Amino acid sequence: MFQEISFILNGKKRKFNIDVRKSLFEILREYAGIKSVKQGCKVGECGACSVLVDDVLIDSCIFLGLWADGKKIKTLEGQAKQGKLSKVQQAYVNEGAIQCGFCTPGFIMATTSFVKKNKQKNVTIDEIKKNHAGNLCRCTGYQNILKAVKKSLRN
């Protein structure tokens, strides 16, 4: 069964006739051509598929595409403006908070959400860790990611 849905994707209105069984992850990859969302676990545990839906961080692999109808969706592709990295993206680069890069888009989306909610607040490392607990990385050891989040909060 197919149904037409529309949503704002990275600031642009998009409309798709989707298979109602597809997740938002599948809609973004297969229909919209968004490559930053990655498939890791398929059960909402790793955060590789993290996106913002109406400014709420979600795992797109367990969010039905139908639920996106009428929403505002932001992915990593929507973070840079006119070729200039966002402050969060730049902090990740400056702090070397990347290795293989597979988890990086999800972490950047988690950090973007966290910074928006906590700008100008005195946030502890434990609060940063708790907020990012839904995002897993096999390569970095997390220290540079934590530094990037702290830097993002200051900028």
PDB file of C-alpha atoms in Angstrom:
ATOM      1  CA  MET A   1       0.000   0.000   0.000  1.00  0.00           C
ATOM      2  CA  PHE A   2       1.270   3.449  -0.926  1.00  0.00           C
ATOM      3  CA  GLN A   3       0.407   6.868   0.433  1.00  0.00           C
ATOM      4  CA  GLU A   4       1.495  10.393  -0.423  1.00  0.00           C
ATOM      5  CA  ILE A   5       3.259  12.325   2.306  1.00  0.00           C
ATOM      6  CA  SER A   6       4.983  15.687   2.383  1.00  0.00           C
ATOM      7  CA  PHE A   7       7.422  17.254   4.789  1.00  0.00           C
ATOM      8  CA  ILE A   8      10.041  19.970   4.972  1.00  0.00           C
ATOM      9  CA  LEU A   9      13.465  18.383   4.481  1.00  0.00           C
ATOM     10  CA  ASN A  10      16.406  20.642   5.296  1.00  0.00           C
ATOM     11  CA  GLY A  11      14.284  23.699   4.550  1.00  0.00           C
ATOM     12  CA  LYS A  12      12.708  22.465   1.302  1.00  0.00           C
ATOM     13  CA  LYS A  13       9.207  21.071   0.861  1.00  0.00           C
ATOM     14  CA  ARG A  14       9.321  17.502  -0.390  1.00  0.00           C
ATOM     15  CA  LYS A  15       6.516  15.172  -1.460  1.00  0.00           C
ATOM     16  CA  PHE A  16       6.712  11.415  -1.946  1.00  0.00           C
ATOM     17  CA  ASN A  17       4.367   8.536  -2.696  1.00  0.00           C
ATOM     18  CA  ILE A  18       5.744   6.047  -0.176  1.00  0.00           C
ATOM     19  CA  ASP A  19       5.324   2.422   0.737  1.00  0.00           C
ATOM     20  CA  VAL A  20       3.595   2.722   4.131  1.00  0.00           C
ATOM     21  CA  ARG A  21       5.798  -0.026   5.584  1.00  0.00           C
ATOM     22  CA  LYS A  22       9.010   1.968   5.102  1.00  0.00           C
ATOM     23  CA  SER A  23      10.863   3.676   7.931  1.00  0.00           C
ATOM     24  CA  LEU A  24      11.892   7.311   7.764  1.00  0.00           C
ATOM     25  CA  PHE A  25      15.448   6.021   7.310  1.00  0.00           C
ATOM     26  CA  GLU A  26      14.379   4.212   4.130  1.00  0.00           C
ATOM     27  CA  ILE A  27      12.403   7.228   2.887  1.00  0.00           C
ATOM     28  CA  LEU A  28      15.387   9.526   3.390  1.00  0.00           C
ATOM     29  CA  ARG A  29      17.868   7.158   1.711  1.00  0.00           C
ATOM     30  CA  GLU A  30      15.748   5.642  -1.080  1.00  0.00           C
ATOM     31  CA  TYR A  31      13.304   8.415  -1.940  1.00  0.00           C
ATOM     32  CA  ALA A  32      15.117  11.632  -0.962  1.00  0.00           C
ATOM     33  CA  GLY A  33      18.711  10.579  -1.697  1.00  0.00           C
ATOM     34  CA  ILE A  34      19.989  11.573   1.761  1.00  0.00           C
ATOM     35  CA  LYS A  35      23.218   9.693   2.388  1.00  0.00           C
ATOM     36  CA  SER A  36      24.234  10.979   5.831  1.00  0.00           C
ATOM     37  CA  VAL A  37      21.751   8.734   7.630  1.00  0.00           C
ATOM     38  CA  LYS A  38      23.458   5.403   8.131  1.00  0.00           C
ATOM     39  CA  GLN A  39      22.019   1.993   8.868  1.00  0.00           C
ATOM     40  CA  GLY A  40      23.714   0.426  11.835  1.00  0.00           C
ATOM     41  CA  CYS A  41      21.537  -1.638  14.118  1.00  0.00           C
ATOM     42  CA  LYS A  42      18.014  -1.303  12.619  1.00  0.00           C
ATOM     43  CA  VAL A  43      16.545  -1.231  16.160  1.00  0.00           C
ATOM     44  CA  GLY A  44      17.211   2.317  17.400  1.00  0.00           C
ATOM     45  CA  GLU A  45      20.231   1.495  19.554  1.00  0.00           C
ATOM     46  CA  CYS A  46      23.261   2.926  17.720  1.00  0.00           C
ATOM     47  CA  GLY A  47      22.211   6.440  16.629  1.00  0.00           C
ATOM     48  CA  ALA A  48      23.817   6.207  13.176  1.00  0.00           C
ATOM     49  CA  CYS A  49      20.464   7.123  11.619  1.00  0.00           C
ATOM     50  CA  SER A  50      19.740  10.088  13.940  1.00  0.00           C
ATOM     51  CA  VAL A  51      17.842  13.032  12.474  1.00  0.00           C
ATOM     52  CA  LEU A  52      15.808  15.895  13.897  1.00  0.00           C
ATOM     53  CA  VAL A  53      12.039  15.766  13.457  1.00  0.00           C
ATOM     54  CA  ASP A  54      10.482  19.054  14.553  1.00  0.00           C
ATOM     55  CA  ASP A  55      13.755  19.670  16.436  1.00  0.00           C
ATOM     56  CA  VAL A  56      13.479  16.393  18.383  1.00  0.00           C
ATOM     57  CA  LEU A  57      16.291  13.872  17.948  1.00  0.00           C
ATOM     58  CA  ILE A  58      14.961  10.524  16.711  1.00  0.00           C
ATOM     59  CA  ASP A  59      16.338   7.277  15.337  1.00  0.00           C
ATOM     60  CA  SER A  60      14.969   7.235  11.800  1.00  0.00           C
ATOM     61  CA  CYS A  61      15.268   3.436  11.537  1.00  0.00           C
ATOM     62  CA  ILE A  62      12.397   2.946  14.023  1.00  0.00           C
ATOM     63  CA  PHE A  63      10.285   5.960  12.982  1.00  0.00           C
ATOM     64  CA  LEU A  64       7.709   5.151  10.319  1.00  0.00           C
ATOM     65  CA  GLY A  65       7.915   7.287   7.207  1.00  0.00           C
ATOM     66  CA  LEU A  66       4.188   7.993   7.516  1.00  0.00           C
ATOM     67  CA  TRP A  67       4.798   9.740  10.816  1.00  0.00           C
ATOM     68  CA  ALA A  68       6.953  12.334   9.021  1.00  0.00           C
ATOM     69  CA  ASP A  69       3.960  13.729   7.130  1.00  0.00           C
ATOM     70  CA  GLY A  70       3.699  17.467   7.816  1.00  0.00           C
ATOM     71  CA  LYS A  71       6.902  17.572   9.891  1.00  0.00           C
ATOM     72  CA  LYS A  72      10.195  19.451   9.594  1.00  0.00           C
ATOM     73  CA  ILE A  73      13.120  17.081   9.172  1.00  0.00           C
ATOM     74  CA  LYS A  74      16.771  18.051   9.450  1.00  0.00           C
ATOM     75  CA  THR A  75      19.699  15.871   8.458  1.00  0.00           C
ATOM     76  CA  LEU A  76      23.431  16.494   8.323  1.00  0.00           C
ATOM     77  CA  GLU A  77      23.016  17.733   4.732  1.00  0.00           C
ATOM     78  CA  GLY A  78      20.983  20.667   6.071  1.00  0.00           C
ATOM     79  CA  GLN A  79      23.575  21.812   8.620  1.00  0.00           C
ATOM     80  CA  ALA A  80      26.114  23.616   6.420  1.00  0.00           C
ATOM     81  CA  LYS A  81      24.930  26.895   4.946  1.00  0.00           C
ATOM     82  CA  GLN A  82      26.311  28.138   1.628  1.00  0.00           C
ATOM     83  CA  GLY A  83      29.288  25.816   1.888  1.00  0.00           C
ATOM     84  CA  LYS A  84      30.178  26.916   5.438  1.00  0.00           C
ATOM     85  CA  LEU A  85      30.142  24.247   8.131  1.00  0.00           C
ATOM     86  CA  SER A  86      27.846  24.753  11.103  1.00  0.00           C
ATOM     87  CA  LYS A  87      29.516  25.552  14.429  1.00  0.00           C
ATOM     88  CA  VAL A  88      28.912  21.983  15.575  1.00  0.00           C
ATOM     89  CA  GLN A  89      30.416  20.516  12.404  1.00  0.00           C
ATOM     90  CA  GLN A  90      33.418  22.832  12.694  1.00  0.00           C
ATOM     91  CA  ALA A  91      33.929  21.834  16.344  1.00  0.00           C
ATOM     92  CA  TYR A  92      34.005  18.161  15.317  1.00  0.00           C
ATOM     93  CA  VAL A  93      36.635  18.943  12.678  1.00  0.00           C
ATOM     94  CA  ASN A  94      38.715  21.118  15.009  1.00  0.00           C
ATOM     95  CA  GLU A  95      38.677  18.540  17.805  1.00  0.00           C
ATOM     96  CA  GLY A  96      39.356  15.574  15.509  1.00  0.00           C
ATOM     97  CA  ALA A  97      36.114  13.972  16.678  1.00  0.00           C
ATOM     98  CA  ILE A  98      35.999  11.645  13.688  1.00  0.00           C
ATOM     99  CA  GLN A  99      37.788   8.560  12.530  1.00  0.00           C
ATOM    100  CA  CYS A 100      35.975   6.272  10.127  1.00  0.00           C
ATOM    101  CA  GLY A 101      33.081   8.768  10.031  1.00  0.00           C
ATOM    102  CA  PHE A 102      30.222   6.261  10.055  1.00  0.00           C
ATOM    103  CA  CYS A 103      28.767   7.522  13.348  1.00  0.00           C
ATOM    104  CA  THR A 104      29.656  11.185  12.818  1.00  0.00           C
ATOM    105  CA  PRO A 105      26.402  12.371  11.178  1.00  0.00           C
ATOM    106  CA  GLY A 106      24.335  10.913  14.023  1.00  0.00           C
ATOM    107  CA  PHE A 107      26.617  12.402  16.662  1.00  0.00           C
ATOM    108  CA  ILE A 108      26.500  15.812  14.973  1.00  0.00           C
ATOM    109  CA  MET A 109      22.701  15.718  14.919  1.00  0.00           C
ATOM    110  CA  ALA A 110      22.644  14.709  18.614  1.00  0.00           C
ATOM    111  CA  THR A 111      25.056  17.529  19.447  1.00  0.00           C
ATOM    112  CA  THR A 112      23.068  20.035  17.379  1.00  0.00           C
ATOM    113  CA  SER A 113      19.929  19.152  19.347  1.00  0.00           C
ATOM    114  CA  PHE A 114      21.794  19.240  22.678  1.00  0.00           C
ATOM    115  CA  VAL A 115      23.424  22.609  21.980  1.00  0.00           C
ATOM    116  CA  LYS A 116      20.104  24.151  20.974  1.00  0.00           C
ATOM    117  CA  LYS A 117      18.561  23.072  24.302  1.00  0.00           C
ATOM    118  CA  ASN A 118      21.571  23.906  26.473  1.00  0.00           C
ATOM    119  CA  LYS A 119      23.234  26.979  24.964  1.00  0.00           C
ATOM    120  CA  GLN A 120      24.695  29.261  27.633  1.00  0.00           C
ATOM    121  CA  LYS A 121      24.119  26.668  30.371  1.00  0.00           C
ATOM    122  CA  ASN A 122      26.852  25.205  32.536  1.00  0.00           C
ATOM    123  CA  VAL A 123      26.603  21.595  31.372  1.00  0.00           C
ATOM    124  CA  THR A 124      28.537  18.760  33.008  1.00  0.00           C
ATOM    125  CA  ILE A 125      30.400  15.995  31.192  1.00  0.00           C
ATOM    126  CA  ASP A 126      27.915  13.519  32.683  1.00  0.00           C
ATOM    127  CA  GLU A 127      25.012  15.444  31.109  1.00  0.00           C
ATOM    128  CA  ILE A 128      26.771  15.391  27.743  1.00  0.00           C
ATOM    129  CA  LYS A 129      27.424  11.650  28.068  1.00  0.00           C
ATOM    130  CA  LYS A 130      23.808  10.971  29.062  1.00  0.00           C
ATOM    131  CA  ASN A 131      22.476  12.975  26.113  1.00  0.00           C
ATOM    132  CA  HIS A 132      24.766  11.198  23.643  1.00  0.00           C
ATOM    133  CA  ALA A 133      24.306   7.706  25.125  1.00  0.00           C
ATOM    134  CA  GLY A 134      22.078   6.748  22.183  1.00  0.00           C
ATOM    135  CA  ASN A 135      24.957   7.250  19.760  1.00  0.00           C
ATOM    136  CA  LEU A 136      27.675   4.626  19.542  1.00  0.00           C
ATOM    137  CA  CYS A 137      31.179   4.885  18.095  1.00  0.00           C
ATOM    138  CA  ARG A 138      33.558   1.991  17.530  1.00  0.00           C
ATOM    139  CA  CYS A 139      36.648   4.063  16.714  1.00  0.00           C
ATOM    140  CA  THR A 140      37.204   7.236  18.713  1.00  0.00           C
ATOM    141  CA  GLY A 141      36.999   6.407  22.407  1.00  0.00           C
ATOM    142  CA  TYR A 142      34.589   9.367  22.700  1.00  0.00           C
ATOM    143  CA  GLN A 143      37.062  11.850  24.250  1.00  0.00           C
ATOM    144  CA  ASN A 144      37.321  14.069  21.168  1.00  0.00           C
ATOM    145  CA  ILE A 145      33.556  13.879  20.685  1.00  0.00           C
ATOM    146  CA  LEU A 146      33.080  15.164  24.244  1.00  0.00           C
ATOM    147  CA  LYS A 147      35.559  17.974  23.532  1.00  0.00           C
ATOM    148  CA  ALA A 148      33.648  18.871  20.358  1.00  0.00           C
ATOM    149  CA  VAL A 149      30.353  19.022  22.261  1.00  0.00           C
ATOM    150  CA  LYS A 150      31.902  21.268  24.936  1.00  0.00           C
ATOM    151  CA  LYS A 151      33.380  23.515  22.247  1.00  0.00           C
ATOM    152  CA  SER A 152      29.992  23.676  20.485  1.00  0.00           C
ATOM    153  CA  LEU A 153      28.346  24.822  23.715  1.00  0.00           C
ATOM    154  CA  ARG A 154      30.884  27.656  24.078  1.00  0.00           C
ATOM    155  CA  ASN A 155      30.662  28.938  20.480  1.00  0.00           C
TER     156      ASN A 155
END
